[in-house]
């Protein structure tokens, strides 16, 4: 169970970083 939580946390933080990076690039492009 802890391993699943850890993996979920890693995926969520990774997605957050990717999302904010795309937002930043989008703002710079526009």
C-alpha atoms as one frame of an Amber mdcrd trajectory, in Angstrom:
protein
   0.000   0.000   0.000   2.776   2.428   0.843   4.490   1.697  -2.437   1.308
   2.556  -4.361   1.028   5.828  -2.434   4.657   6.629  -3.199   4.202   5.908
  -6.912   1.029   8.018  -7.015   2.857  10.882  -5.335   5.669  10.688  -7.851
   3.251  10.661 -10.793   1.233  13.584  -9.414   4.296  15.729  -8.752   5.676
  14.876 -12.194   2.370  15.836 -13.830   2.310  19.098 -11.880   5.808  19.984
 -13.074   4.941  19.140 -16.686   1.697  21.115 -16.451   3.352  24.239 -15.061
   6.120  23.967 -17.658   3.571  23.844 -20.466   1.732  26.820 -18.963   4.986
  28.766 -18.816   5.848  27.938 -22.446   2.316  28.815 -23.537   2.489  32.199
 -21.796   5.845  32.967 -23.384   4.587  31.964 -26.839   1.500  34.182 -26.669
